[in-house]
Amino acid sequence: MHRLSCRHSSSLDGASVGMADADTIFALSSGHGRCGVAVVRVSGPASPTALSCMAGFRRGLMPPPRTAVLRSITDPHSNEVLDRGLVLWFPGPHSFSGEDSVEFHIHGGPAVITSVLQALGSVPGVRPAEAGEFTRRAFQAGKLDLTEVEGLGDLIHAETEAQRRQALRQMSGDLGRLYQAWSHRMKRCLAHVEAFIDFSEDELIDDGILTEVDRTVAQLQAEMEQHLKDERRGERLRTGVQVVIAGATNAGKSSLLNTLCQRPAAIVSPIPGTTRDVVDTALDIGGFPVLLSDTAGLRDSSDLVEREGIRRAVERLEQADLTLMVVDCSHIPADVQPAASFLREHLHKLMPSDQCLLVLNKTDLIADSQREKLAVGLQSVPGLPPFCLISCQTHQGLTDFLTALHSRVKTLCGNPLSGSPTLTQARHRTHLQRSVAALAQYQRYRDADLALAAEGVRLALTCLGRITGRVGAEEILDIIFKDFCIGK
Amino acid sequence: MLRKKVPRLLQVFKRTSHCDRQQYDVIVVGGGHAGTEAAAAAARVGARTLLVTQKIQTIGALSCNPSLGGIGKGHLVKEVDALDGVCGRAGDWAGIHFSILNRRKGPAVWGPRAQLDRQLYREFIQSDLLSTPRLTVWEGSVEELMVEEPNPEKPGRHQVTGIRLGTPISARSVVLTTGTFLSGSLFVGQTSSPGGRIGDAPSSAGLSHTIRERLGLRTGRLRTGTPPRVVKNSVDVSLAKLHPADLNPTPFSFINTQTRCKPEEQLPCYLTFTTPAVERVVRENLHLNCHIQQDTKGPRYCPSIESRVLRFPGRQHQVWLEPEGLTSDLLYPQGLSTTMPPDVQLRLLREIPALHKAEIHTPGYGVQYDFVCPTQLSPALQVKSTQGLFLAGQINGTTGYEEAAAQGLVAGLNAARSALAMPTVMLSRTESYIGVLIDDLVSRGVTEPYRMFTSRAEFRASLRPDNADLRLTLKGFEELGCVSSERYKEAVRVRDTLQDAMAALQSLSALPHIWKQKLPNIEISENKSGELTCMNLLLYNDVTIEMLASVFPESLSPYMEFSQRLKIEAVYRPHCDLQKREMARIQREETMLLPEDLDYFSLPVSLSQEVREILDRVRPTTLGAATRLEGMTPAATVNLLNYVRFSNRKNKIHNMCLRT
């Protein structure tokens, strides 16, 4: 029997878990990459609860406001010590967000960060922050001045873009397919329950569809719980800032990769189209983890294998945090203005993301005077991304290029949301847990109140939708009308 | 109390041609479900109101099915009633078969419904309108709208200043509720003729012209249909399944404790099914059916029998045989809407066993009509580009009496407020199905006739039929001005009593073993330590207020009148509490107004061209509506929010007409 009768529990506490917009949020506020201390911020009414149950303060006995205190940080359920670190308590409104807030300053290793984030996610009423949510709350509380506010939209744009790329990376993998499949099954369950609610009195809708929903919900619960228990979690997430080398064929992309990792990781040849698959290399650039990918040259090709390589290259480009757009500078027109138009058109054709560094390669093939002319002339051209002139052959200009690359990677890592699998994992985990809990609400009310049971499935779908994308009422109606003959 | 007002003398009506130039606050065009609620609401608010209709005797006519309410629709009827509208009371007067649908699926989705006596319904509506102070009714066909230059102080490109009905009649606001009459055509078989309902004259071409050409409003075309009416004596009901009404009829209206029809006088419905032969007749005669062959959008959820068998072949389809009235000799075959030629309709009908000797009284027919794309309306149902013009009902792309009535009430209310120089008002989707309906219409538009479903309401646990009075009657009196003081006083009494009762239920408690003794039939879990309150107990399925009152008679007996409502409140309260934060967020965003004349292309904030185009096309009235648009990004929302915040602060005087 998988059905729980309402009788066996006498309070509604069980039903309250998994609410989509419950209130207190947390996020890793320091950047990722190699760091000694990581800062995790919590904001909202349940912040004191999080502090008391994870740093061992009794209820009502909070540390003095805005004062760092050294504590053991423990998992609220297993009481296992996760780390020793500093905690700070900021009662609202004297905090960044204007709400009650807490900061955990913990050791910077990924394992520690992940465990603390997961522990926070299990505190009732606490959930991972959505993109820009801290800032938005600060804004709502009137904590930002006008100039800060003007940058807020851009910040949120950057954060949602970073999240979108992150999501794309994961959604193209097995994990993504798994979540999508769950979401799809939940959608059908919800549509069938809704059809039963809205139409079964007038229409021929067999009671059997609910039995089918019961079965699917039970299966989903079991599968999701199993998944949450599975520490391997199916797939290793690619870690680090994703830097993709792209450009036309034979521009020297693979040579750049080999130069950067100081070993012949990719085959280079003068034949256009040598690289056909994506070649990934993990690198450490100035202390920051980088996943560098060499891709097939972008051109129209009739070769099936090469076309697949190009498809993969385009897919990788869409997920990139930073694109290194490589151009053979011997193909660039000699004069500055035509050169600028050439580059602009080239970039437009190859569609790099807005985060782009232009690498003008093969300076050994042009005269020094020409190189100087481009270096100076292109600087004053508006609308071009930052550029470097290098030669992978002679290593001319390599130092400047590495400095530029380092500073770009550093900026990207400063954004805690870009390419941080630990945070994404914690977020996914919390949403999955709430989704499972909400499915229990379906079971609980299945016989007593189908409207409240449906509410459970709807909540489960909303929670999962925070990973896979939102599901609107219209989509549910579409399924209803596809699956049933509704005709009053 | 259940009552029907005594009609004044009919001569009040009969002023067709020789009217002098007159001035009204509000003119309502159309006497259907939207028009009657609009006119009544406008008059309740205090506006001198004129209702103009082609035929006075068709005011309150049920053009299609003889029933009111149902799942989702019942919510709308309760809400219209909570705002002191007419249709709920009319339903209680005219109902001849009451039932609560979804009885076993939870009170949030209960669907109060009634079969109606067509004649009684019409009579009630007509006499109610006649006895409404400040409301005048005229018979006539509106030739066109009077359009003038806009008032430069307000947004809008035009201003409607009245109607032409032979002579001009001026008004500060005009509400159009022309139903299917706007460029309507009727279809039977291969013939078509202009009109919006069989037996009635088509509406004036001038009206369509004004809307499209003069005011430049975007329109689309929709279709609907109705089944043939069958002679009752020719039906063999013994071959159909009897479907009795509820033993105790539940009234729609919060002010009625009983229905006019006595429980034992109610008439039954009958259920029967199509046969494979019906499908064959449809298929063989498709070429004779031009309505179904055209690609105008029809409703997916109220399809003709033709579309049902074509989309889901090889199945039995339900056909309900519904009474048309206490004295009527007709039956209404719900589910057999068709536009086949009359002889084919008869052949089709007779393939159903219970109808094997059926005679058709009036053949079924289809209607195609123009609707005005509702994204051109504000949440007050005012045309954004035209001062003084309001639209309600099928003209906005909806289907159904209840959807029409709900819009009519809101349009009439706002037409009156606008005419009396009060700010217009909106209902939020967080507080009512009416709000969900209007928000869906004005922010998403329609691609097929829009019908209410409970699944459209994201706060379904809070927006229940039982609490529509608490949600709307108080606000209706205190803020909107469309509710009488008697009804308000009663709602206040209900609210206060429920609050007292909930407090009592929360404070009365006992230890689990005491409860076990008192209520031996309830399985109370032993592992709970501490006392359990009455509120805790009510969460058990089988525990009723009556049981608790047997344990605490003196404390709870004063509240027995509300025993069912209290049980529902207790079960739903935790779920409603959880929705409150999300509701508050939506409400906050709904109070952030976007000026109607905003030039999104030159707005000095960071927005992509794509987002600017979306905003310019839809012109959302509030930030809340903007966030629900497809294609809006979080960043765009925040940038727009900044703009609204700072520009509102800077310039409070040049504010918009919407203020909640």
PDB file of C-alpha atoms in Angstrom, chain A residues 269-484:
ATOM      1  CA  SER A 269      48.153  20.041 -39.431  1.00  0.00           C
ATOM      2  CA  PRO A 270      47.984  22.522 -42.296  1.00  0.00           C
ATOM      3  CA  ILE A 271      44.911  20.700 -43.601  1.00  0.00           C
ATOM      4  CA  PRO A 272      41.656  22.613 -42.916  1.00  0.00           C
ATOM      5  CA  GLY A 273      39.183  20.540 -40.885  1.00  0.00           C
ATOM      6  CA  THR A 274      41.765  18.500 -38.961  1.00  0.00           C
ATOM      7  CA  THR A 275      39.921  18.832 -35.642  1.00  0.00           C
ATOM      8  CA  ARG A 276      36.586  17.115 -35.903  1.00  0.00           C
ATOM      9  CA  ASP A 277      35.507  16.525 -32.320  1.00  0.00           C
ATOM     10  CA  VAL A 278      35.651  18.691 -29.217  1.00  0.00           C
ATOM     11  CA  VAL A 279      38.955  18.288 -27.390  1.00  0.00           C
ATOM     12  CA  ASP A 280      38.655  19.142 -23.668  1.00  0.00           C
ATOM     13  CA  THR A 281      41.590  19.949 -21.417  1.00  0.00           C
ATOM     14  CA  ALA A 282      41.461  20.969 -17.775  1.00  0.00           C
ATOM     15  CA  LEU A 283      43.844  23.840 -17.049  1.00  0.00           C
ATOM     16  CA  ASP A 284      44.837  25.988 -14.133  1.00  0.00           C
ATOM     17  CA  ILE A 285      45.092  29.615 -15.165  1.00  0.00           C
ATOM     18  CA  GLY A 286      46.453  31.807 -12.386  1.00  0.00           C
ATOM     19  CA  GLY A 287      44.831  29.624  -9.760  1.00  0.00           C
ATOM     20  CA  PHE A 288      41.435  29.363 -11.408  1.00  0.00           C
ATOM     21  CA  PRO A 289      40.081  26.114 -12.824  1.00  0.00           C
ATOM     22  CA  VAL A 290      39.427  26.319 -16.520  1.00  0.00           C
ATOM     23  CA  LEU A 291      38.017  23.758 -18.889  1.00  0.00           C
ATOM     24  CA  LEU A 292      39.483  24.609 -22.278  1.00  0.00           C
ATOM     25  CA  SER A 293      37.774  23.152 -25.327  1.00  0.00           C
ATOM     26  CA  ASP A 294      39.123  23.088 -28.850  1.00  0.00           C
ATOM     27  CA  THR A 295      36.399  22.777 -31.467  1.00  0.00           C
ATOM     28  CA  ALA A 296      36.077  21.985 -35.130  1.00  0.00           C
ATOM     29  CA  GLY A 297      36.538  24.917 -37.477  1.00  0.00           C
ATOM     30  CA  LEU A 298      33.272  26.542 -38.443  1.00  0.00           C
ATOM     31  CA  ARG A 299      32.548  26.281 -42.159  1.00  0.00           C
ATOM     32  CA  ASP A 300      29.968  24.766 -44.464  1.00  0.00           C
ATOM     33  CA  SER A 301      30.966  21.201 -44.997  1.00  0.00           C
ATOM     34  CA  SER A 302      29.438  18.253 -46.801  1.00  0.00           C
ATOM     35  CA  ASP A 303      31.496  15.748 -44.793  1.00  0.00           C
ATOM     36  CA  LEU A 304      29.133  14.004 -42.331  1.00  0.00           C
ATOM     37  CA  VAL A 305      31.748  13.585 -39.615  1.00  0.00           C
ATOM     38  CA  GLU A 306      32.894  17.152 -39.915  1.00  0.00           C
ATOM     39  CA  ARG A 307      29.314  18.409 -39.860  1.00  0.00           C
ATOM     40  CA  GLU A 308      28.699  16.570 -36.604  1.00  0.00           C
ATOM     41  CA  GLY A 309      31.916  18.126 -35.259  1.00  0.00           C
ATOM     42  CA  ILE A 310      30.642  21.564 -36.229  1.00  0.00           C
ATOM     43  CA  ARG A 311      27.284  20.889 -34.571  1.00  0.00           C
ATOM     44  CA  ARG A 312      29.105  19.995 -31.370  1.00  0.00           C
ATOM     45  CA  ALA A 313      31.261  23.085 -31.686  1.00  0.00           C
ATOM     46  CA  VAL A 314      28.181  25.310 -31.976  1.00  0.00           C
ATOM     47  CA  GLU A 315      26.571  23.570 -29.012  1.00  0.00           C
ATOM     48  CA  ARG A 316      29.697  24.139 -26.944  1.00  0.00           C
ATOM     49  CA  LEU A 317      29.845  27.769 -28.023  1.00  0.00           C
ATOM     50  CA  GLU A 318      26.356  28.326 -26.654  1.00  0.00           C
ATOM     51  CA  GLN A 319      27.426  26.995 -23.291  1.00  0.00           C
ATOM     52  CA  ALA A 320      30.715  28.880 -23.106  1.00  0.00           C
ATOM     53  CA  ASP A 321      31.544  31.334 -20.346  1.00  0.00           C
ATOM     54  CA  LEU A 322      34.276  32.786 -22.553  1.00  0.00           C
ATOM     55  CA  THR A 323      35.033  32.340 -26.233  1.00  0.00           C
ATOM     56  CA  LEU A 324      38.514  32.680 -27.690  1.00  0.00           C
ATOM     57  CA  MET A 325      37.784  33.633 -31.265  1.00  0.00           C
ATOM     58  CA  VAL A 326      40.868  32.737 -33.319  1.00  0.00           C
ATOM     59  CA  VAL A 327      41.493  34.535 -36.617  1.00  0.00           C
ATOM     60  CA  ASP A 328      44.362  34.012 -39.039  1.00  0.00           C
ATOM     61  CA  CYS A 329      45.735  37.554 -39.176  1.00  0.00           C
ATOM     62  CA  SER A 330      47.336  36.984 -42.558  1.00  0.00           C
ATOM     63  CA  HIS A 331      43.752  36.944 -43.925  1.00  0.00           C
ATOM     64  CA  ILE A 332      42.950  40.360 -42.477  1.00  0.00           C
ATOM     65  CA  PRO A 333      42.999  43.347 -44.872  1.00  0.00           C
ATOM     66  CA  ALA A 334      46.021  45.579 -44.453  1.00  0.00           C
ATOM     67  CA  ASP A 335      44.266  48.861 -43.670  1.00  0.00           C
ATOM     68  CA  VAL A 336      42.636  49.457 -40.283  1.00  0.00           C
ATOM     69  CA  GLN A 337      39.087  50.309 -41.350  1.00  0.00           C
ATOM     70  CA  PRO A 338      38.656  47.365 -43.749  1.00  0.00           C
ATOM     71  CA  ALA A 339      40.321  45.148 -41.133  1.00  0.00           C
ATOM     72  CA  ALA A 340      37.774  46.241 -38.527  1.00  0.00           C
ATOM     73  CA  SER A 341      34.827  45.572 -40.844  1.00  0.00           C
ATOM     74  CA  PHE A 342      36.332  42.213 -41.762  1.00  0.00           C
ATOM     75  CA  LEU A 343      36.574  41.233 -38.089  1.00  0.00           C
ATOM     76  CA  ARG A 344      33.105  42.486 -37.256  1.00  0.00           C
ATOM     77  CA  GLU A 345      31.587  40.497 -40.072  1.00  0.00           C
ATOM     78  CA  HIS A 346      33.645  37.465 -39.128  1.00  0.00           C
ATOM     79  CA  LEU A 347      32.412  37.638 -35.507  1.00  0.00           C
ATOM     80  CA  HIS A 348      28.858  38.151 -36.621  1.00  0.00           C
ATOM     81  CA  LYS A 349      29.024  35.092 -38.869  1.00  0.00           C
ATOM     82  CA  LEU A 350      30.486  32.823 -36.210  1.00  0.00           C
ATOM     83  CA  MET A 351      28.134  34.058 -33.465  1.00  0.00           C
ATOM     84  CA  PRO A 352      30.368  34.064 -30.397  1.00  0.00           C
ATOM     85  CA  SER A 353      28.805  34.820 -26.987  1.00  0.00           C
ATOM     86  CA  ASP A 354      29.122  38.339 -25.616  1.00  0.00           C
ATOM     87  CA  GLN A 355      32.047  37.146 -23.501  1.00  0.00           C
ATOM     88  CA  CYS A 356      34.687  36.995 -26.182  1.00  0.00           C
ATOM     89  CA  LEU A 357      38.415  37.517 -26.595  1.00  0.00           C
ATOM     90  CA  LEU A 358      39.665  37.976 -30.124  1.00  0.00           C
ATOM     91  CA  VAL A 359      42.925  36.117 -30.816  1.00  0.00           C
ATOM     92  CA  LEU A 360      44.657  37.297 -33.990  1.00  0.00           C
ATOM     93  CA  ASN A 361      47.005  34.397 -34.623  1.00  0.00           C
ATOM     94  CA  LYS A 362      49.945  33.756 -36.976  1.00  0.00           C
ATOM     95  CA  THR A 363      51.625  37.145 -36.540  1.00  0.00           C
ATOM     96  CA  ASP A 364      54.748  35.388 -37.812  1.00  0.00           C
ATOM     97  CA  LEU A 365      53.157  35.455 -41.266  1.00  0.00           C
ATOM     98  CA  ILE A 366      52.823  39.253 -41.430  1.00  0.00           C
ATOM     99  CA  ALA A 367      55.374  42.020 -41.324  1.00  0.00           C
ATOM    100  CA  ASP A 368      56.207  43.626 -37.983  1.00  0.00           C
ATOM    101  CA  SER A 369      55.078  46.999 -39.289  1.00  0.00           C
ATOM    102  CA  GLN A 370      51.720  45.535 -40.228  1.00  0.00           C
ATOM    103  CA  ARG A 371      51.358  43.984 -36.766  1.00  0.00           C
ATOM    104  CA  GLU A 372      52.100  47.347 -35.127  1.00  0.00           C
ATOM    105  CA  LYS A 373      49.596  49.070 -37.379  1.00  0.00           C
ATOM    106  CA  LEU A 374      46.823  46.598 -36.432  1.00  0.00           C
ATOM    107  CA  ALA A 375      47.724  46.662 -32.728  1.00  0.00           C
ATOM    108  CA  VAL A 376      47.430  50.431 -32.550  1.00  0.00           C
ATOM    109  CA  GLY A 377      44.698  50.961 -35.154  1.00  0.00           C
ATOM    110  CA  LEU A 378      42.199  48.377 -33.939  1.00  0.00           C
ATOM    111  CA  GLN A 379      42.357  49.693 -30.387  1.00  0.00           C
ATOM    112  CA  SER A 380      40.373  52.782 -31.295  1.00  0.00           C
ATOM    113  CA  VAL A 381      37.690  50.860 -33.234  1.00  0.00           C
ATOM    114  CA  PRO A 382      34.381  50.728 -31.380  1.00  0.00           C
ATOM    115  CA  GLY A 383      32.289  47.561 -31.227  1.00  0.00           C
ATOM    116  CA  LEU A 384      35.170  45.092 -31.316  1.00  0.00           C
ATOM    117  CA  PRO A 385      35.848  42.781 -28.355  1.00  0.00           C
ATOM    118  CA  PRO A 386      39.285  42.978 -26.680  1.00  0.00           C
ATOM    119  CA  PHE A 387      41.952  41.456 -28.933  1.00  0.00           C
ATOM    120  CA  CYS A 388      45.489  40.040 -28.748  1.00  0.00           C
ATOM    121  CA  LEU A 389      48.025  39.534 -31.517  1.00  0.00           C
ATOM    122  CA  ILE A 390      49.988  36.340 -31.052  1.00  0.00           C
ATOM    123  CA  SER A 391      51.912  33.698 -32.858  1.00  0.00           C
ATOM    124  CA  CYS A 392      51.572  30.153 -31.617  1.00  0.00           C
ATOM    125  CA  GLN A 393      54.593  29.332 -33.729  1.00  0.00           C
ATOM    126  CA  THR A 394      57.056  31.856 -32.241  1.00  0.00           C
ATOM    127  CA  HIS A 395      55.153  32.590 -28.977  1.00  0.00           C
ATOM    128  CA  GLN A 396      55.279  36.262 -29.835  1.00  0.00           C
ATOM    129  CA  GLY A 397      52.650  38.195 -27.802  1.00  0.00           C
ATOM    130  CA  LEU A 398      51.885  35.131 -25.668  1.00  0.00           C
ATOM    131  CA  THR A 399      52.609  36.837 -22.325  1.00  0.00           C
ATOM    132  CA  ASP A 400      50.173  39.665 -23.026  1.00  0.00           C
ATOM    133  CA  PHE A 401      47.575  37.166 -24.147  1.00  0.00           C
ATOM    134  CA  LEU A 402      47.960  35.114 -20.949  1.00  0.00           C
ATOM    135  CA  THR A 403      47.576  38.270 -18.838  1.00  0.00           C
ATOM    136  CA  ALA A 404      44.405  39.198 -20.686  1.00  0.00           C
ATOM    137  CA  LEU A 405      43.041  35.651 -20.387  1.00  0.00           C
ATOM    138  CA  HIS A 406      43.874  35.527 -16.689  1.00  0.00           C
ATOM    139  CA  SER A 407      42.053  38.745 -15.943  1.00  0.00           C
ATOM    140  CA  ARG A 408      38.970  37.603 -17.857  1.00  0.00           C
ATOM    141  CA  VAL A 409      38.887  34.247 -16.052  1.00  0.00           C
ATOM    142  CA  LYS A 410      39.335  36.000 -12.729  1.00  0.00           C
ATOM    143  CA  THR A 411      36.355  38.262 -13.405  1.00  0.00           C
ATOM    144  CA  LEU A 412      34.257  35.280 -14.400  1.00  0.00           C
ATOM    145  CA  CYS A 413      35.195  33.410 -11.225  1.00  0.00           C
ATOM    146  CA  GLY A 414      34.306  36.440  -9.154  1.00  0.00           C
ATOM    147  CA  ASN A 415      30.715  35.804 -10.112  1.00  0.00           C
ATOM    148  CA  PRO A 416      29.746  33.038  -7.692  1.00  0.00           C
ATOM    149  CA  LEU A 417      27.037  31.763  -9.956  1.00  0.00           C
ATOM    150  CA  SER A 418      29.020  31.227 -13.108  1.00  0.00           C
ATOM    151  CA  GLY A 419      30.123  27.670 -13.573  1.00  0.00           C
ATOM    152  CA  SER A 420      29.817  26.672  -9.949  1.00  0.00           C
ATOM    153  CA  PRO A 421      28.667  23.076  -9.923  1.00  0.00           C
ATOM    154  CA  THR A 422      28.556  22.853  -6.140  1.00  0.00           C
ATOM    155  CA  LEU A 423      25.978  25.581  -5.896  1.00  0.00           C
ATOM    156  CA  THR A 424      24.019  24.191  -8.786  1.00  0.00           C
ATOM    157  CA  GLN A 425      24.084  20.766  -7.203  1.00  0.00           C
ATOM    158  CA  ALA A 426      22.857  22.148  -3.901  1.00  0.00           C
ATOM    159  CA  ARG A 427      20.101  24.033  -5.672  1.00  0.00           C
ATOM    160  CA  HIS A 428      19.026  20.985  -7.631  1.00  0.00           C
ATOM    161  CA  ARG A 429      19.071  18.857  -4.544  1.00  0.00           C
ATOM    162  CA  THR A 430      16.832  21.186  -2.592  1.00  0.00           C
ATOM    163  CA  HIS A 431      14.353  21.493  -5.415  1.00  0.00           C
ATOM    164  CA  LEU A 432      14.288  17.731  -5.879  1.00  0.00           C
ATOM    165  CA  GLN A 433      13.734  17.142  -2.178  1.00  0.00           C
ATOM    166  CA  ARG A 434      10.835  19.589  -2.138  1.00  0.00           C
ATOM    167  CA  SER A 435       9.429  18.019  -5.249  1.00  0.00           C
ATOM    168  CA  VAL A 436       9.412  14.584  -3.611  1.00  0.00           C
ATOM    169  CA  ALA A 437       7.837  15.994  -0.457  1.00  0.00           C
ATOM    170  CA  ALA A 438       5.120  17.648  -2.503  1.00  0.00           C
ATOM    171  CA  LEU A 439       4.332  14.333  -4.209  1.00  0.00           C
ATOM    172  CA  ALA A 440       3.645  12.960  -0.737  1.00  0.00           C
ATOM    173  CA  GLN A 441       0.903  15.570  -0.455  1.00  0.00           C
ATOM    174  CA  TYR A 442      -0.761  13.936  -3.443  1.00  0.00           C
ATOM    175  CA  GLN A 443      -0.734  10.552  -1.715  1.00  0.00           C
ATOM    176  CA  ARG A 444      -1.969  12.075   1.511  1.00  0.00           C
ATOM    177  CA  TYR A 445      -5.035  13.741   0.021  1.00  0.00           C
ATOM    178  CA  ARG A 446      -5.726  11.377  -2.861  1.00  0.00           C
ATOM    179  CA  ASP A 447      -8.951  10.025  -1.403  1.00  0.00           C
ATOM    180  CA  ALA A 448     -10.061  12.857   0.834  1.00  0.00           C
ATOM    181  CA  ASP A 449      -9.647  15.920  -1.363  1.00  0.00           C
ATOM    182  CA  LEU A 450      -8.525  15.683  -4.947  1.00  0.00           C
ATOM    183  CA  ALA A 451      -8.056  19.448  -5.221  1.00  0.00           C
ATOM    184  CA  LEU A 452      -5.445  19.391  -2.471  1.00  0.00           C
ATOM    185  CA  ALA A 453      -3.919  16.252  -3.971  1.00  0.00           C
ATOM    186  CA  ALA A 454      -3.587  18.034  -7.328  1.00  0.00           C
ATOM    187  CA  GLU A 455      -2.033  20.947  -5.488  1.00  0.00           C
ATOM    188  CA  GLY A 456       0.681  18.508  -4.386  1.00  0.00           C
ATOM    189  CA  VAL A 457       1.498  17.475  -7.961  1.00  0.00           C
ATOM    190  CA  ARG A 458       1.403  21.098  -9.063  1.00  0.00           C
ATOM    191  CA  LEU A 459       3.887  22.014  -6.347  1.00  0.00           C
ATOM    192  CA  ALA A 460       6.121  19.083  -7.212  1.00  0.00           C
ATOM    193  CA  LEU A 461       6.145  20.253 -10.803  1.00  0.00           C
ATOM    194  CA  THR A 462       6.867  23.845  -9.784  1.00  0.00           C
ATOM    195  CA  CYS A 463       9.852  22.685  -7.711  1.00  0.00           C
ATOM    196  CA  LEU A 464      11.174  20.542 -10.546  1.00  0.00           C
ATOM    197  CA  GLY A 465      10.398  23.394 -12.934  1.00  0.00           C
ATOM    198  CA  ARG A 466      12.991  25.463 -11.115  1.00  0.00           C
ATOM    199  CA  ILE A 467      15.518  23.085 -12.650  1.00  0.00           C
ATOM    200  CA  THR A 468      13.924  22.229 -15.963  1.00  0.00           C
ATOM    201  CA  GLY A 469      11.900  25.347 -16.732  1.00  0.00           C
ATOM    202  CA  ARG A 470       8.498  26.670 -15.743  1.00  0.00           C
ATOM    203  CA  VAL A 471       5.268  24.909 -16.674  1.00  0.00           C
ATOM    204  CA  GLY A 472       2.238  27.115 -17.264  1.00  0.00           C
ATOM    205  CA  ALA A 473      -1.472  26.390 -16.949  1.00  0.00           C
ATOM    206  CA  GLU A 474      -1.892  26.524 -20.726  1.00  0.00           C
ATOM    207  CA  GLU A 475       0.544  23.658 -21.185  1.00  0.00           C
ATOM    208  CA  ILE A 476      -1.503  21.502 -18.818  1.00  0.00           C
ATOM    209  CA  LEU A 477      -4.698  22.374 -20.683  1.00  0.00           C
ATOM    210  CA  ASP A 478      -3.038  21.430 -23.961  1.00  0.00           C
ATOM    211  CA  ILE A 479      -2.328  17.952 -22.621  1.00  0.00           C
ATOM    212  CA  ILE A 480      -5.888  17.656 -21.324  1.00  0.00           C
ATOM    213  CA  PHE A 481      -7.403  18.470 -24.702  1.00  0.00           C
ATOM    214  CA  LYS A 482      -4.999  16.202 -26.512  1.00  0.00           C
ATOM    215  CA  ASP A 483      -5.699  13.220 -24.291  1.00  0.00           C
ATOM    216  CA  PHE A 484      -9.427  13.533 -23.665  1.00  0.00           C
TER     217      PHE A 484
END
